[in-house]
Amino acid sequence: MILESFLALVGSTVAAGGIYLSWRNSSAVYAWLGWLAAAGSVYCWYLVLGVEYGLTIGLCLPALTVWAAIAVEANPQRQSTARIKPAHQWRLAPRQIALQTGHILYVLPGQLFICALIMIAVVYQLPVSEPKQMAIGVLVMPVLWGLLAYWYGLSSRKWLHIAISSGAAVVAGLWLFGGAHG
């Protein structure tokens, strides 16, 4: 138990240092070192504190320490008092406004609903107790939602993304509410 705690702390420290150095030096080697150490430290935290607390601390600790290092590295600059005029004039573009509003409404409440259905259907199948299923769902859902939002933002064919995500949500909904799970 003491060895795992020590390894978890060392792993989190190496993870934060590797990720910070990869950012600072733009080095893939440090990035790989940092992410591998993060994975190892998450596993060690899991062994020491269990699933709920171990995963949470293991995933949050390197991120917080990296942000602390970046905050120390920051160089505050004074704002100039000169006003900079915009390069373009503001014009009302109803089509663009409607398009951006549609993107926002799809990503925020739409994908939240899709992720919730998919996550509940998947977590319901895990062979662990119901509180652990909920804890795993709470930890994994923001990651899934972020990945779907990232995929949607990078997609050049937004309708294909919407169709695939909606299809997965329909399958998950039928699985949950259609009685197929027993």
Backbone as a ProteinNet text record, in pm:
[ID]
protein_1_A
[PRIMARY]
MILESFLALVGSTVAAGGIYLSWRNSSAVYAWLGWLAAAGSVYCWYLVLGVEYGLTIGLCLPALTVWAAIAVEANPQRQSTARIKPAHQWRLAPRQIALQTGHILYVLPGQLFICALIMIAVVYQLPVSEPKQMAIGVLVMPVLWGLLAYWYGLSSRKWLHIAISSGAAVVAGLWLFGGAHG
[TERTIARY]
82.2	0	86.4	194	283.2	360.3	402.2	473.9	386	258.9	167.7	141.3	128.8	107.9	228.5	347.1	469.1	478.3	449.3	453	347.3	231.2	126.5	170.9	229.7	278.1	391	484.7	595.9	543.6	451.6	394.5	321.2	243.9	174.2	272.5	380.4	481.7	553.7	592.3	658.9	563.2	435.7	336.6	324.9	312.3	301	427	542.1	667.8	683.7	650.1	661.2	567.1	443.1	346.2	387.2	434.2	479.8	600.5	698.2	816.8	782.9	684.4	643.6	581.2	505.9	448.5	557.7	649.4	755	852.5	890	992.2	935.6	805	740.2	803.9	811.7	878.6	779.3	778.3	690.3	741.3	871.5	927.7	877.7	883.3	833.3	682.6	611.5	467	436.2	505.7	484.8	522	633.3	674.5	567.5	517.5	415.3	286.8	240	114.3	128.2	241.4	263.2	272.1	339.3	345.1	207.2	127	-9.7	-92	-79.5	-153	-107.5	22.6	73.1	30.6	29.6	-11.1	-160.1	-241.1	-385.4	-406.1	-331.5	-343.2	-301.3	-192.4	-147.4	-248.1	-303.7	-406.2	-527.4	-561.7	-672.4	-644.3	-522.4	-487.3	-493.2	-452.9	-446.8	-584.9	-663.1	-787.3	-914.6	-903.6	-1023.5	-1063.7	-1173.6	-1214.9	-1255.2	-1347.9	-1404.6	-1300.1	-1233.8	-1138.1	-1006.4	-964.4	-837.2	-836.7	-944.2	-951.7	-962	-1041.2	-1058.6	-928	-860.8	-735	-627.8	-621.4	-520.8	-533.9	-658	-677.5	-666.2	-702.3	-702.7	-567.7	-491.9	-367.2	-265.4	-235.9	-141.2	-192	-321.8	-375.7	-360.8	-389.7	-377.2	-232.4	-141	-0.9	56.3	11.8	57.1	6.9	-119.8	-171.7	-100.5	-63.4	13.2	148.3	214.8	343.6	327.5	221.4	196.9	166.9	92.7	63.4	191	282.4	410.7	490.9	480.8	556	498.1	373.3	305.8	377.3	375.6	438.4	329.8	278.3	170.7	221.3	142.4	177.5	72.1	115.7	21.9	-61.6	-184.3	-273	-243.3	-241.1	-219.1	-349.8	-337.5	-456.9	-508.9	-431.2	-476.1	-586.1	-688.3	-800.1	-769	-790.1	-767.2	-902	-910.6	-1036.2	-1047.5	-1167.9	-1184.8	-1155.8	-1106.2	-1070.3	-1193.1	-1306	-1426.9	-1542.9	-1643.2	-1764.6	-1859.1	-1928.7	-2025.8	-2146.4	-2178.8	-2295.6	-2383.6	-2511.3	-2605.5	-2614	-2585.5	-2590.2	-2682.1	-2811.1	-2906.1	-2875.4	-2826.9	-2796.7	-2681.2	-2576.9	-2463.9	-2505.8	-2589.4	-2637.2	-2718.4	-2805.5	-2886.7	-2797.8	-2697.6	-2607.7	-2527.4	-2471.4	-2394.7	-2484	-2606.2	-2700.8	-2734.9	-2751.5	-2777.2	-2661.4	-2538.9	-2421.5	-2419.9	-2444.2	-2441.9	-2550.9	-2670.7	-2781.1	-2757.9	-2691.6	-2663.2	-2555.5	-2448.2	-2336.5	-2373.5	-2439.9	-2467.4	-2582.1	-2708.7	-2812.3	-2827.6	-2806	-2824.4	-2726	-2598.6	-2498	-2499.3	-2540.9	-2555.4	-2657.7	-2770.4	-2873.9	-2822.4	-2753.9	-2699.2	-2597.5	-2506.6	-2405.3	-2468.7	-2571.1	-2637.1	-2698.8	-2768.6	-2828.7	-2723.3	-2619.8	-2514.3	-2443.9	-2410.7	-2336.4	-2419.4	-2545.4	-2630.4	-2644.4	-2662.8	-2677.5	-2549.2	-2433.9	-2307.5	-2275.2	-2288.9	-2253.8	-2347	-2471.2	-2568.5	-2522.3	-2438.2	-2392	-2271.2	-2208.2	-2087.6	-2120.4	-2034	-2061.9	-2017.4	-2054.2	-2022.1	-2151	-2142.2	-2261.8	-2311.7	-2436.5	-2497.7	-2425.9	-2381.5	-2305.8	-2176	-2109.1	-1986.7	-2018.9	-2131.1	-2173.8	-2196.7	-2262.6	-2287.1	-2157.1	-2064.7	-1937.2	-1858.3	-1857	-1786.9	-1853	-1984.9	-2056.4	-2026.8	-2021.8	-1991.9	-1850.8	-1756.8	-1618.8	-1598.4	-1667.6	-1643.5	-1729.8	-1846.4	-1937.2	-1877.2	-1809.7	-1750.1	-1645.1	-1574.5	-1474.8	-1545.3	-1650.7	-1725.9	-1788.6	-1847.1	-1910.5	-1805.4	-1689.5	-1581.8	-1533.4	-1519.6	-1476.6	-1579.2	-1707.7	-1811.2	-1812	-1796.1	-1792.8	-1669.6	-1557	-1433.7	-1450.4	-1507.6	-1531.5	-1626.1	-1731.8	-1827.8	-1762.2	-1679.5	-1614.1	-1516	-1449.1	-1352.2	-1414.8	-1536.6	-1599.6	-1634.5	-1602.7	-1643.3	-1785.1	-1830.6	-1966.9	-2045	-2097.5	-2167.3	-2291.1	-2360	-2481.2	-2450.5	-2337.3	-2298.6	-2273.1	-2206.9	-2182.5	-2314.9	-2406.9	-2537.5	-2612.4	-2606.5	-2676.9	-2617.7	-2484.9	-2420.9	-2448.2	-2433.7	-2458.9	-2604.7	-2694.5	-2837	-2872.5	-2812.7	-2835.6	-2787	-2669.2	-2618.6	-2710.7	-2765.2	-2857.2	-2987	-3035	-3158	-3135.2	-3021.6	-2990.7	-2980.7	-2911.5	-2898.7	-3034.7	-3118.7	-3251.9	-3338.7	-3332.5	-3408	-3357.2	-3226.6	-3169	-3218	-3220.2	-3261.9	-3411.9	-3489.2	-3633.9	-3714.7	-3647.7	-3718.8	-3722.8	-3659.6	-3664.6	-3568.8	-3473.5	-3381	-3276.6	-3259.1	-3155.1	-3203.1	-3327.6	-3376.6	-3421.2
-119	0	125.2	125	241.2	253.2	140.2	142.7	197.1	152.3	201.3	350.1	397.3	540.3	620.1	571.9	639.5	640.8	525.4	518.7	608.4	618.9	705.9	851.9	893.9	1032.4	1060.2	967.2	984.8	985.3	895.5	891	1018.6	1072.5	1198.5	1312.4	1312.8	1417.8	1406.4	1285.2	1263.9	1296.6	1261	1292.4	1443.1	1515.5	1661.1	1721.4	1673.5	1725	1693.7	1572.5	1535.4	1614.5	1631.2	1707.4	1854	1908.3	2047.2	2066.2	1975.7	1987.8	1967.7	1883.1	1867.3	1995.2	2064	2192.9	2297.7	2298.6	2400.5	2383.4	2259.1	2233	2180.3	2164.8	2105.8	1972.4	1885.1	1756.9	1642.2	1554.5	1437.8	1335	1330.2	1233.8	1264	1390.4	1427.7	1404	1428.1	1404.6	1257.2	1168.4	1024.8	983.4	1035.2	1005.1	1051.2	1172.2	1225.6	1145.7	1109.3	1035.6	892.1	830	695.4	699.9	802	816.9	847.3	924.8	952.9	825.2	740.2	613	524.9	518.4	439.3	493.8	626.9	685.1	665.9	672.3	646.3	503.6	410.3	272	258.4	323.8	317.6	383.4	497.5	561.5	469.7	400.6	305.3	195.3	143.5	39	90.2	215.6	271.2	312	383.3	444.7	383.1	289.5	230.3	301.9	255.1	304.5	450.8	487.6	621.9	728.2	716.4	819.4	807.3	687.6	667.7	726.1	699.5	755.7	907.3	959.3	1104	1173	1127.6	1190.6	1165.8	1045.4	1013.6	1096.2	1129.4	1209.8	1359.1	1403.7	1547.3	1601	1523.3	1573.2	1619.7	1542	1594	1719.9	1726	1844.9	1968.8	1956	2071.4	2115.2	2020.7	2059	2119.1	2070.2	2130.8	2274.1	2297.4	2434.8	2524.2	2469.2	2549.4	2587.9	2495.5	2526.4	2628.9	2618.3	2715.5	2853.1	2856.9	2985.4	3050.9	2971.5	3026.5	3079.6	3012.3	3049.4	3172.9	3205.5	3314.4	3446.8	3527.6	3658.6	3763.8	3822.1	3919.8	4045.1	4093	4212.6	4318.4	4441	4551.8	4570.6	4606.4	4636.9	4778.1	4794.6	4929.5	5007	5135	5219.1	5261.5	5239.2	5276.3	5182.2	5238.7	5158.2	5111.2	4983.3	4925.2	4912.2	4968.9	4961.4	4825.6	4770	4640.4	4651.4	4543	4541.3	4534.4	4501.3	4490.2	4558.4	4587.4	4644.9	4531.9	4552.2	4451.8	4456.9	4340.3	4329.1	4217.2	4239	4136.6	4029.6	3905.6	3792.9	3686.8	3694.4	3600.6	3454.3	3424	3284.5	3233	3313.7	3273.8	3259.7	3350.9	3344.8	3217.8	3185.1	3063.3	2938.9	2939.8	2826	2806.3	2913	2901.8	2862.7	2916	2878.1	2730.2	2680.3	2537.5	2451.9	2494.2	2420.1	2416.2	2530.4	2538.1	2449.7	2456.9	2376.9	2227.4	2190.6	2048.5	2000.4	2076.7	2030.9	2032.2	2135.9	2142.5	2051.2	2084.2	1991.7	1865.9	1876	1759.8	1648.5	1683.2	1580	1536	1623	1580	1467.3	1482.6	1379.1	1251.5	1265.3	1149.9	1077.5	1153.7	1093.1	1024.8	1086.8	1027.4	892.4	886.6	759.2	652.5	689.5	592	546.9	642.4	609.4	520.9	551.7	471.3	329.6	318.2	185.8	103.7	167.2	95	60.6	158	136.3	34.6	29.6	-66.3	-210.4	-232.7	-367.3	-411.4	-320	-355.1	-447.9	-544.3	-641.5	-592.3	-469.9	-413.8	-363.6	-322.9	-276.4	-144.8	-112.2	7.2	137.2	154.5	277	288.7	177.4	181.9	210.4	159.2	191.5	341.4	400.5	544.6	623.4	580.1	649.9	642.7	528.1	513.7	601	603.8	688.8	835.7	878.5	1019.7	1055.2	962.9	990.4	985.2	895.6	875.6	966.3	1008.4	1086.1	1217.7	1298.1	1420.9	1392.5	1281.8	1246	1211.3	1130	1093.9	1217.3	1303.1	1424.8	1514.5	1526.3	1606.2	1548.3	1414.8	1352.3	1372.1	1358.8	1381.9	1527.5	1620.6	1762.2	1793.2	1734.8	1753.6	1696.4	1577.8	1515.4	1601.2	1652.7	1736.3	1865.3	1925.2	2049.8	2031.7	1917.6	1893.7	1836	1786.8	1719.4	1817.9	1780.1	1862.8	1826.2	1707.1	1663.6	1651	1762.6	1766.7	1676.7	1664	1583	1435.1	1390.4	1250.9	1226.3	1320.3	1308.8	1304.9	1393.6	1397.6	1266.5	1213.2	1087.7	970.9	962.2	851.6	862.9	982.8	1002.2	975.6	1024.6	1002	854.5	786.9	643.5	565.6	602.9	536.9	563.9	685.4	718.2	639.4	621.9	543.5	397.6	341.5	203	191.5	286.8	283.6	300.2	389.9	408.9	286	221.5	97.7	-11.8	-14.6	-114.4	-90.1	36.7	69	54.5	111	120.2	16.7	-57.9	-157.1	-293.2	-308.3	-435.2	-539.3	-501.1	-599.5	-645.3	-570.9	-603.9	-699.2	-732.5	-832	-766.8
0	0	0	79.1	84.3	-46.3	-102.1	-228.4	-340.2	-345.6	-448	-432.1	-305.7	-281.6	-329.6	-300.1	-343.4	-496.2	-558.7	-704.6	-767.9	-703.9	-756.9	-752.3	-641.5	-631	-728.5	-738.6	-832.4	-976.2	-1005.4	-1140.2	-1176.5	-1081.8	-1108	-1128.6	-1050.7	-1065.2	-1199.5	-1236.9	-1366.3	-1480.6	-1464.7	-1567.9	-1586.9	-1476.7	-1486.5	-1546.9	-1502.9	-1557.1	-1704.7	-1744.9	-1886.1	-1974.4	-1929.5	-2009.1	-2015.2	-1903.6	-1902.7	-1994	-1986.4	-2071.8	-2219.2	-2247.7	-2387.6	-2440.5	-2355.5	-2394.2	-2408.7	-2315.5	-2313.2	-2429	-2459.5	-2560.4	-2692.4	-2701.6	-2820	-2855.9	-2757.4	-2774.5	-2759.4	-2858.6	-2853.3	-2752.7	-2731.8	-2637	-2495.7	-2456.6	-2324.6	-2314.1	-2422.9	-2420.9	-2396.8	-2467.6	-2447.4	-2306.1	-2257	-2120.4	-2021.3	-2041.7	-1952.1	-1954.6	-2074	-2082.9	-2033.1	-2056.7	-2001.4	-1849	-1796.1	-1650.7	-1593.9	-1666.6	-1620.9	-1615.1	-1716.4	-1716.2	-1600.3	-1577.8	-1465.6	-1331.3	-1318.6	-1190.4	-1165.7	-1272.3	-1255.5	-1205.6	-1261.3	-1215.8	-1069.6	-1032.2	-892.5	-798.6	-839.5	-756.7	-743.2	-851.2	-846.1	-744.1	-740.5	-644.4	-500.8	-480.3	-345	-294.6	-378.4	-330.6	-386.1	-475.6	-533.5	-661.6	-721	-851.8	-847.9	-758.7	-761.5	-731.9	-617.9	-577.1	-652.8	-680.3	-749	-889.1	-965.6	-1100.4	-1096.9	-1005.8	-998	-963.5	-860.3	-819.9	-924.8	-978.1	-1078.5	-1204.8	-1244.9	-1365.5	-1338.6	-1219.9	-1191	-1145.2	-1071.2	-1013.4	-1117.6	-1222.4	-1322	-1391.2	-1419.5	-1486.7	-1399.8	-1271.2	-1182	-1166.7	-1155.7	-1139	-1267	-1382.6	-1507.8	-1518.5	-1482	-1488.2	-1388	-1274.3	-1178.2	-1236.9	-1305.6	-1368.2	-1479.4	-1556.3	-1662.8	-1603	-1493.4	-1428.4	-1376.1	-1324.1	-1277.6	-1395.8	-1507.9	-1628.1	-1697.7	-1669.8	-1740.5	-1717.9	-1821.1	-1816.1	-1836.7	-1727.9	-1744.7	-1816.7	-1909.6	-1984.9	-1960.9	-1964.2	-1944.8	-2070.9	-2048.4	-2160.6	-2208.7	-2338.9	-2389.9	-2382.4	-2363.9	-2352.3	-2488	-2593.8	-2727.4	-2773.4	-2830.9	-2881.3	-3021.6	-3042.6	-3174.7	-3243.3	-3362.9	-3437.2	-3503.5	-3508.3	-3574.3	-3723.1	-3778.5	-3919.8	-4009.7	-3956.1	-4037.5	-3966	-4040.6	-3983.7	-3944.2	-3835.2	-3792.1	-3884.5	-3939.1	-4025.3	-3972.5	-3980.1	-3937	-4045.2	-4008.9	-4102.5	-4043.5	-4072.6	-4011.3	-4039.8	-4158.9	-4191.6	-4104.8	-4089	-4005.2	-3859.4	-3813.1	-3674.5	-3653	-3747.6	-3735.6	-3740.4	-3827	-3837.8	-3709	-3654.4	-3530.6	-3412.6	-3408.5	-3303.4	-3313.5	-3435.9	-3455.1	-3406.6	-3435.1	-3386.9	-3234.5	-3173.1	-3026.3	-2966.8	-3021.9	-2968.6	-2990.1	-3099.3	-3119.1	-3021.8	-3007.8	-2924.7	-2776.9	-2729.5	-2585.2	-2543	-2569.4	-2520.4	-2605.6	-2737.3	-2824.2	-2795.3	-2795.1	-2768.2	-2622.7	-2532.2	-2392.7	-2383.4	-2450	-2449.9	-2516.2	-2629.7	-2700.1	-2612	-2550.6	-2463.2	-2343.3	-2287.3	-2171.2	-2208.1	-2320.1	-2360.9	-2386.7	-2460.4	-2491.8	-2363.8	-2277.3	-2156.2	-2063	-2046.2	-1957.7	-2013.4	-2146	-2206.3	-2192.8	-2207.8	-2198	-2053.2	-1964	-1823.4	-1758.7	-1805.9	-1752.3	-1773.7	-1874.2	-1906.6	-1824.7	-1751.6	-1676.7	-1559.8	-1533.4	-1427.8	-1288.9	-1254	-1123.1	-1060.1	-934.4	-863.9	-923.9	-893.7	-950.4	-911.2	-786.3	-754.7	-834.9	-858.2	-939	-1084.9	-1133.9	-1269.7	-1283.5	-1183.7	-1189.1	-1181.2	-1096.1	-1083.3	-1213.7	-1276.5	-1404.2	-1510.1	-1511.3	-1606.6	-1586.9	-1461	-1431.5	-1475.9	-1460.7	-1500.1	-1651.2	-1719	-1861.1	-1948.2	-1900.9	-1985.2	-2034.6	-1952.3	-2007.9	-2115.5	-2100.6	-2201.8	-2333.3	-2325.8	-2446.1	-2508.7	-2427.4	-2477.8	-2544.1	-2482.8	-2541.5	-2673.7	-2679.1	-2804.3	-2915	-2881.4	-2982	-3028.2	-2935.8	-2972.8	-3058.1	-3022.1	-3099.3	-3240	-3248.9	-3378.2	-3461.2	-3399.3	-3470.2	-3517.6	-3432.9	-3470.9	-3585.8	-3592.9	-3700	-3826.2	-3814.5	-3926.8	-4037.6	-4160.3	-4274.2	-4318.8	-4280.8	-4313.1	-4182.4	-4137.8	-4009.2	-4009.7	-4120.4	-4124.3	-4105.6	-4155.3	-4134.2	-3985	-3921.1	-3776.8	-3700	-3735.6	-3667.6	-3690.4	-3811.2	-3841.3	-3763.1	-3758	-3685.3	-3535.6	-3479.7	-3336.4	-3301.2	-3383.7	-3357.2	-3371	-3469.1	-3483.8	-3362.2	-3311.1	-3189.5	-3071.2	-3062.5	-2953.5	-2966.6	-3087.9	-3109.1	-3068.7	-3109.5	-3072	-2919.8	-2855.3	-2709.4	-2642.4	-2696.2	-2639.6	-2654.5	-2770.3	-2788.2	-2695.6	-2675.7	-2585.3	-2442.9	-2401.2	-2263.7	-2242.6	-2333.5	-2310.6	-2387.5	-2475.6	-2554.3	-2489.1	-2375.6	-2304.6	-2356.2	-2441.5	-2496.5	-2394.6	-2288	-2189.9	-2082.4	-2080.7	-1985.1	-1863.2
[MASK]
++++++++++++++++++++++++++++++++++++++++++++++++++++++++++++++++++++++++++++++++++++++++++++++++++++++++++++++++++++++++++++++++++++++++++++++++++++++++++++++++++++++++++++++++++++++

